[in-house]
CSV table of C-alpha atoms in Angstrom, one decimal:
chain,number,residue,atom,x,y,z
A,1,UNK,CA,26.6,45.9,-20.2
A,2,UNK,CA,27.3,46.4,-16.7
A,3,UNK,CA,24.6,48.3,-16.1
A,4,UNK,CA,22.1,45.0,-17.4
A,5,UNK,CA,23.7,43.1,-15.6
A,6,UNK,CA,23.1,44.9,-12.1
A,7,UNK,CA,19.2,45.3,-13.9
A,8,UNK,CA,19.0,41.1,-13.6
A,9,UNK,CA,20.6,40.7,-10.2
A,10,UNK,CA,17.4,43.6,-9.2
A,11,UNK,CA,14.8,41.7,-10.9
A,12,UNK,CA,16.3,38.3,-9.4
A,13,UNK,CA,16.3,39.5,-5.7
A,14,UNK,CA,13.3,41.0,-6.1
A,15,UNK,CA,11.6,38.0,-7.1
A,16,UNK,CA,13.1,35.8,-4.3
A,17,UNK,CA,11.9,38.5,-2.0
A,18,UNK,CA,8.4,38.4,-3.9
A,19,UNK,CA,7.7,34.9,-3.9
A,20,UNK,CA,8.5,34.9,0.0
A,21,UNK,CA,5.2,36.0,0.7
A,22,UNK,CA,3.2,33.2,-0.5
A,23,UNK,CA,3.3,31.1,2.7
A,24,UNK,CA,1.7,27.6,2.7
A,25,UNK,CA,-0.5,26.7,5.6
A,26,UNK,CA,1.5,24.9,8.4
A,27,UNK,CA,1.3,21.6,9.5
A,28,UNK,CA,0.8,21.9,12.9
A,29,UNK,CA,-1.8,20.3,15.0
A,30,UNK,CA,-1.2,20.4,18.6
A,31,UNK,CA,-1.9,18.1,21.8
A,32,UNK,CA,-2.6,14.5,22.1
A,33,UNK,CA,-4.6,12.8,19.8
A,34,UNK,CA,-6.7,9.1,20.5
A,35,UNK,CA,-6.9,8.2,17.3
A,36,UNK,CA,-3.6,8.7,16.6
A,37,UNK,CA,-1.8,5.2,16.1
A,38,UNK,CA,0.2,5.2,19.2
A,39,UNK,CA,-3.0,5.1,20.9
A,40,UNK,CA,-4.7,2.9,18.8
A,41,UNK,CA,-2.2,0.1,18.4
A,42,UNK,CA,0.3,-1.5,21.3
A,43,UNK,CA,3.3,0.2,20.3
A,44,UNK,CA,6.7,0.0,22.2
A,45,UNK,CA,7.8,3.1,23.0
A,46,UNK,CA,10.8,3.7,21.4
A,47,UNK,CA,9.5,2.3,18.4
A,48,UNK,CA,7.0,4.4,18.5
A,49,UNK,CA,9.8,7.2,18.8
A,50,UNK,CA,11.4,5.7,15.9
A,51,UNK,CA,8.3,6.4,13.8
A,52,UNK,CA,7.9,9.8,14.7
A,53,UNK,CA,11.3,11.0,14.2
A,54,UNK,CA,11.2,8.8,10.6
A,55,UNK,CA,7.8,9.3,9.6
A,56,UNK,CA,5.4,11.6,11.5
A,57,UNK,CA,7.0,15.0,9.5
A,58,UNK,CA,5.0,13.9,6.3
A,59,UNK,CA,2.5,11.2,7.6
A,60,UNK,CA,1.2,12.9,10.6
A,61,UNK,CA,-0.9,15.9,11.6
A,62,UNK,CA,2.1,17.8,12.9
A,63,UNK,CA,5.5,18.2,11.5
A,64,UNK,CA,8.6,19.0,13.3
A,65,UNK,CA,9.7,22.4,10.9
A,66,UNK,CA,13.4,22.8,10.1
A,67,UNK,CA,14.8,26.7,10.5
A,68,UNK,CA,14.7,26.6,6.8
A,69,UNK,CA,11.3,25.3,6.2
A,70,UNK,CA,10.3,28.7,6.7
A,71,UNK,CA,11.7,29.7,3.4
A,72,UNK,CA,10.4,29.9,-0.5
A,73,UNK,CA,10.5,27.6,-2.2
A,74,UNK,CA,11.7,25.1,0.2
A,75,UNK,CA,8.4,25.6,2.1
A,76,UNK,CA,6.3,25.1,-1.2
A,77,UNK,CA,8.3,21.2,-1.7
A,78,UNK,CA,7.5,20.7,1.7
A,79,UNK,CA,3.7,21.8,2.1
A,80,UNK,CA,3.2,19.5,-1.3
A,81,UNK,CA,5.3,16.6,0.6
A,82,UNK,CA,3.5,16.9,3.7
A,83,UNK,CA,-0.2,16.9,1.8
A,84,UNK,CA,0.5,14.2,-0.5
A,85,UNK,CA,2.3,12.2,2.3
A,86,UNK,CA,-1.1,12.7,4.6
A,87,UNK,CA,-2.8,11.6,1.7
A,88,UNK,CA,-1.4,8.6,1.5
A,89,UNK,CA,-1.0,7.8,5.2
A,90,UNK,CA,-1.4,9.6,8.6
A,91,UNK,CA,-0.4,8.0,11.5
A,92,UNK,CA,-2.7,10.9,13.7
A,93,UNK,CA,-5.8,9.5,12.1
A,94,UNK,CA,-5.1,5.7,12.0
A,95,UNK,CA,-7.5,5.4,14.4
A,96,UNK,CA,-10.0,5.8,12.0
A,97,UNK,CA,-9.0,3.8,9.4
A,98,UNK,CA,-11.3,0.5,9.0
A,99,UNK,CA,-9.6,-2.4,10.1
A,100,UNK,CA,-8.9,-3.7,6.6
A,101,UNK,CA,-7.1,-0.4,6.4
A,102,UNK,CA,-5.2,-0.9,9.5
A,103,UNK,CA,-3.8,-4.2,8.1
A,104,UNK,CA,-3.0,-2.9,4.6
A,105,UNK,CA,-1.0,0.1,6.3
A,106,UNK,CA,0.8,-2.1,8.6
A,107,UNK,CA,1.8,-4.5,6.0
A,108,UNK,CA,3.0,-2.0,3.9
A,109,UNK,CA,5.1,0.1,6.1
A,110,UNK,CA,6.9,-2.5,7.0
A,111,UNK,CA,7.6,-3.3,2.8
A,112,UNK,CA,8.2,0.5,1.8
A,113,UNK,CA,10.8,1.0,4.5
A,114,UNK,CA,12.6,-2.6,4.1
A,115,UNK,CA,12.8,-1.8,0.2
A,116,UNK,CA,13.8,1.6,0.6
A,117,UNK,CA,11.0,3.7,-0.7
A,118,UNK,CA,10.8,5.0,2.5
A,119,UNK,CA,12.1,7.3,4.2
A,120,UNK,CA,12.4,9.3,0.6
A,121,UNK,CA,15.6,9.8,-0.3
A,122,UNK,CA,15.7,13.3,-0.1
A,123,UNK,CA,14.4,12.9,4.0
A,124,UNK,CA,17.3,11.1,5.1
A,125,UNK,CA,19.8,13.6,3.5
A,126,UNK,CA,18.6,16.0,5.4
A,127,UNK,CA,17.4,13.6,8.7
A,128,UNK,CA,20.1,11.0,8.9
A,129,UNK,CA,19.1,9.5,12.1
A,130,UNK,CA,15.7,8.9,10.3
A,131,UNK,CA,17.5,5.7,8.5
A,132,UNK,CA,16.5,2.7,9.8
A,133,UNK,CA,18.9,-0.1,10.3
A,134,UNK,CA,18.8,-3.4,9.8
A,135,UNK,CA,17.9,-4.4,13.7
A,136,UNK,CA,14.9,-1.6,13.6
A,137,UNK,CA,13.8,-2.5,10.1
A,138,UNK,CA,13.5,-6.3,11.7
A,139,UNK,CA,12.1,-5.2,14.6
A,140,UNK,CA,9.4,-2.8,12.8
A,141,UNK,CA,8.5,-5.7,10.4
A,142,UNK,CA,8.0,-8.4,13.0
A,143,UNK,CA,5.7,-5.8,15.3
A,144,UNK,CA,3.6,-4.8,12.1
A,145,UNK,CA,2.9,-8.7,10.9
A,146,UNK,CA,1.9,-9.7,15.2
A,147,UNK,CA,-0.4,-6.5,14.9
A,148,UNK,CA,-1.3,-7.1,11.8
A,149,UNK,CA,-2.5,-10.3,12.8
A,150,UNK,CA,-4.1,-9.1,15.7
A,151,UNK,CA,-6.5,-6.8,13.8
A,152,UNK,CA,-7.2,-10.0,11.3
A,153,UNK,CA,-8.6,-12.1,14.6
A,154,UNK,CA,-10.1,-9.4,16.5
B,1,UNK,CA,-18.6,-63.8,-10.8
B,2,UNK,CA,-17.2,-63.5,-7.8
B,3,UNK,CA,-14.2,-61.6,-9.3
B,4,UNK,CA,-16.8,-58.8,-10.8
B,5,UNK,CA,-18.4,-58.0,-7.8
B,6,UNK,CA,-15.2,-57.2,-6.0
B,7,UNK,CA,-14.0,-55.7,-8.9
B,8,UNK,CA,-17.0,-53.0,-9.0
B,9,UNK,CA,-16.8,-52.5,-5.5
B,10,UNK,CA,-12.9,-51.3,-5.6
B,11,UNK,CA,-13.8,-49.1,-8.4
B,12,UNK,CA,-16.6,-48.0,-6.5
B,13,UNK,CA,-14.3,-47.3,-3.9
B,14,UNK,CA,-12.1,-45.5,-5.6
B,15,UNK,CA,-14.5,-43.0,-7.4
B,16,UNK,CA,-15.9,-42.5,-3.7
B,17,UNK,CA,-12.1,-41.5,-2.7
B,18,UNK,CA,-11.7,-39.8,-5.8
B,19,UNK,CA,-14.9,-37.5,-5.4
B,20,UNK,CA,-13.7,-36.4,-1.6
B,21,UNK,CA,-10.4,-35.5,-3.0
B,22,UNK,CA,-12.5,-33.0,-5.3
B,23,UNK,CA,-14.3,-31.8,-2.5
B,24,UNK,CA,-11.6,-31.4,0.0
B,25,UNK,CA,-9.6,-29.3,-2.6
B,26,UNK,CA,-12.2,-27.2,-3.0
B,27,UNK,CA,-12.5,-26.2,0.8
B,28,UNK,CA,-9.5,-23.7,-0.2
B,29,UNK,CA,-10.9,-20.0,-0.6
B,30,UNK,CA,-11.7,-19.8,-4.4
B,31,UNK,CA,-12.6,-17.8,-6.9
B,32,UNK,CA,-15.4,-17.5,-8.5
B,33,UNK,CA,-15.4,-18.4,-12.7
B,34,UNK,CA,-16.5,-15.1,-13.6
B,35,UNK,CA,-14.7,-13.4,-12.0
B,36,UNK,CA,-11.4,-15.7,-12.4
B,37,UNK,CA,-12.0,-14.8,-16.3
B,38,UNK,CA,-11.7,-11.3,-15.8
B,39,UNK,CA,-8.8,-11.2,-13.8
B,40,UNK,CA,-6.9,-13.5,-16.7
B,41,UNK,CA,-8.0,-11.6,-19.4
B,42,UNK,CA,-7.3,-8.2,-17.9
B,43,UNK,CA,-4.5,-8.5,-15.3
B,44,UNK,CA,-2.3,-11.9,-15.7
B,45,UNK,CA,-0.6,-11.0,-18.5
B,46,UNK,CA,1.7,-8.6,-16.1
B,47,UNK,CA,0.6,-9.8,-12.6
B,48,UNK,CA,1.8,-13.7,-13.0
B,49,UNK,CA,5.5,-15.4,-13.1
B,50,UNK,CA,5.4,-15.0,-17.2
B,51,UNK,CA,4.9,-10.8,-16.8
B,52,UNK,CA,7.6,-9.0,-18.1
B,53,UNK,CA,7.2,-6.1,-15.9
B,54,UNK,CA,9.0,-6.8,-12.4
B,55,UNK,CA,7.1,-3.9,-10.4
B,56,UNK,CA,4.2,-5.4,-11.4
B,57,UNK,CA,5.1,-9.0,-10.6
B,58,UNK,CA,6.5,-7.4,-7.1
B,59,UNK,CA,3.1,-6.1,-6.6
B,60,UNK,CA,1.2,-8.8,-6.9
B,61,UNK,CA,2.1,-11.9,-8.5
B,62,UNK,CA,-1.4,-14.2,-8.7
B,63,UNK,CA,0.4,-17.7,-9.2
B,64,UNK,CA,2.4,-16.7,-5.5
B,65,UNK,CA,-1.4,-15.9,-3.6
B,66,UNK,CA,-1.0,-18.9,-1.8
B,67,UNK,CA,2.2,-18.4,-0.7
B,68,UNK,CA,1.3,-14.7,0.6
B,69,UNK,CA,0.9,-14.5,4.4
B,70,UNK,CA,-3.1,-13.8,5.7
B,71,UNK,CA,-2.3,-9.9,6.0
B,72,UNK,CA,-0.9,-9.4,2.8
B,73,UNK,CA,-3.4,-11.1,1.1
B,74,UNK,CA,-6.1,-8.8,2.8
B,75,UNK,CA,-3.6,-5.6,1.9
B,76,UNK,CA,-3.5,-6.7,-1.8
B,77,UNK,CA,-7.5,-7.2,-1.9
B,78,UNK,CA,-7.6,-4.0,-0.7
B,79,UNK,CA,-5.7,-2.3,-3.3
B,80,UNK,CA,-7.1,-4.2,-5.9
B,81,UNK,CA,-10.2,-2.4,-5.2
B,82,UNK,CA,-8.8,0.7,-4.6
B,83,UNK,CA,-6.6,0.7,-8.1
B,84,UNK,CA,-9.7,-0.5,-10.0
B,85,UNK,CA,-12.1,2.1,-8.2
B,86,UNK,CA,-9.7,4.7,-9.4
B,87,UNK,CA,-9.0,3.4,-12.9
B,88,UNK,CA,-5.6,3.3,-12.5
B,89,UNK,CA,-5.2,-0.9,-13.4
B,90,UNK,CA,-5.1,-1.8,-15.8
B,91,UNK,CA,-2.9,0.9,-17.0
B,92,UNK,CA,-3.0,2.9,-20.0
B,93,UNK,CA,-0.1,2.2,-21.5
B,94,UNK,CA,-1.8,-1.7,-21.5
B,95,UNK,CA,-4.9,-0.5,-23.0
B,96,UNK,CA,-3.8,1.5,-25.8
B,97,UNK,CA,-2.0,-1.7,-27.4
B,98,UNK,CA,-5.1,-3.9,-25.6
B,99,UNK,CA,-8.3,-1.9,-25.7
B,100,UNK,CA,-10.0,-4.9,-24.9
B,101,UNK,CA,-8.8,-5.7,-22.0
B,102,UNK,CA,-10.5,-2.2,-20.5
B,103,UNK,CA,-12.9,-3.0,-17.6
B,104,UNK,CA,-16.6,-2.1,-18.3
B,105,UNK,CA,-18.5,-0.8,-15.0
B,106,UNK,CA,-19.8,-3.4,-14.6
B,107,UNK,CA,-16.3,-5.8,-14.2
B,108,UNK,CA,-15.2,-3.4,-12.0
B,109,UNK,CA,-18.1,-3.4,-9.9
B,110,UNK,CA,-17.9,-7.8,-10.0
B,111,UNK,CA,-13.8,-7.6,-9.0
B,112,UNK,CA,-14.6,-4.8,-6.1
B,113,UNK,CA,-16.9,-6.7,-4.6
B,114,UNK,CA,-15.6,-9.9,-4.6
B,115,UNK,CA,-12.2,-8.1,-3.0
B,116,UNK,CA,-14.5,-7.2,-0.6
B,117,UNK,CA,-15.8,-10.5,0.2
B,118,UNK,CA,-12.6,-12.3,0.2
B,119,UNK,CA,-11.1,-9.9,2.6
B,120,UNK,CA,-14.0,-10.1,5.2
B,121,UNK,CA,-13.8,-14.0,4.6
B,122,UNK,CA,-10.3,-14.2,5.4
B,123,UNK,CA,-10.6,-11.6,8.6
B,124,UNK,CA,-13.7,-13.7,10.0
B,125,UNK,CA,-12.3,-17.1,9.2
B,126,UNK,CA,-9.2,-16.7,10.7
């Protein structure tokens, strides 16, 4: 008995050991970018600070790794976040969005974070100061409709 | 005698009035019949004030449009064409207890690019 059980705890080390090296590629474009939205938009700074601290890991072309990012299978859940999240949205190629595009993005980050979609659930628990309060929530809304409507008259 | 004349004039009058009235409501952006009818047949019954879904309604409720600010209403063309393109609305669920209501290539193509012409009308008109 003793014996199978030291026989599991092998196997199950082994396979965390195992499955550590399948690494997903990293997310991790360096240097400035012009077409990123800072760059293409009139963004205050800090709320463009704001953004990248709450959205940029998942909707960007670099993401800020946590220490344990690097391991399986946190860094599986996180490559599949960060592709589907780029997929969706990234902020580092808004600059080549059509300007329809640019309107529809704006409009909607401004809904997903004041209904609470966004950041996901599981992003804040482990990035509290990703959260956005009430005063930034207002403030991101009311920038994204005047740039919105900016686009819509250019 | 008299009494006729003035009498055909004021109802001349009024169909003259009546007939502007007509044409000044239809200065708002409209939609076209055909495609108005597909949009009833295969989106209203979840996408207007009696739909019983509330996402839905949240998403896009066609009896608010007017009340939806110029941005939003180009952000919800847009994803009307980009749900449509990708056959995910109407949903599946729908269309296995409303088969009908399925849109054939060619409704899709009709609703896509009148999204697109809306949204450009609303970005160049404003």
């Amino acid at each position: 008995m003793k014996k199978w059980g030291r026989f599991i705890l092998f196997i199950l080390l082994a396979a965390a050991v195992a499955i550590q090296f399948y690494r997903p590629e990293r997310n991790l474009e360096e240097g400035e970018n012009p077409a990123d939205m800072v760059n293409t938009l009139d963004v205050p700074q800090h709320l463009a600070l704001k953004l990248e601290g709450s959205c940029y890991d998942c909707h960007s072309d670099h993401t800020e790794y946590p220490w344990y990012s690097q391991v399986a299978p946190v860094s599986w859940v996180l490559a599949k976040h960060i592709r589907e999240g780029k997929l969706e949205l990234n902020f580092s190629q808004f600059g080549n969005l059509e300007r329809r595009e640019m309107i529809g993005i704006l409009t909607e980050i401004c809904e997903v974070v004041e209904d609470g979609s966004m950041p996901l659930p599981g992003y804040l628990a482990m990035h509290k100061e990703a959260i956005f309060n009430e005063e930034e929530m207002q403030e991101l809304c009311e920038w994204a409709e005047m740039e919105a409507l900016k686009l819509l008259r250019d | 005698m008299k009494i006729k004349g003035i009498f055909i004039l004021l109802v001349g009058a009024a169909l003259v009035l009546f007939q502007s009235f007509l044409l000044n409501r239809k200065a708002s952006p409209e939609i076209p019949e055909e495609v108005q009818k597909v949009l009833v047949s295969s989106c209203y019954d979840c996408h207007t004030s009696a739909g019983q879904n509330e996402d839905a309604k949240k998403a896009l409720n066609f009896e608010e449009w007017d009340d939806y600010r110029l941005t939003k209403q180009v952000t919800v063309l847009g994803n009307m064409a980009k749900v449509i393109e990708e056959d995910k609305m109407p949903p599946g669920k729908y269309l296995e207890f409303k088969p009908d209501r399925k849109l054939s290539e060619e409704q899709k193509e009709l609703i896509i690019d009148w999204t697109d012409e809306a949204a450009d009308a609303l970005m160049e008109g404003n």
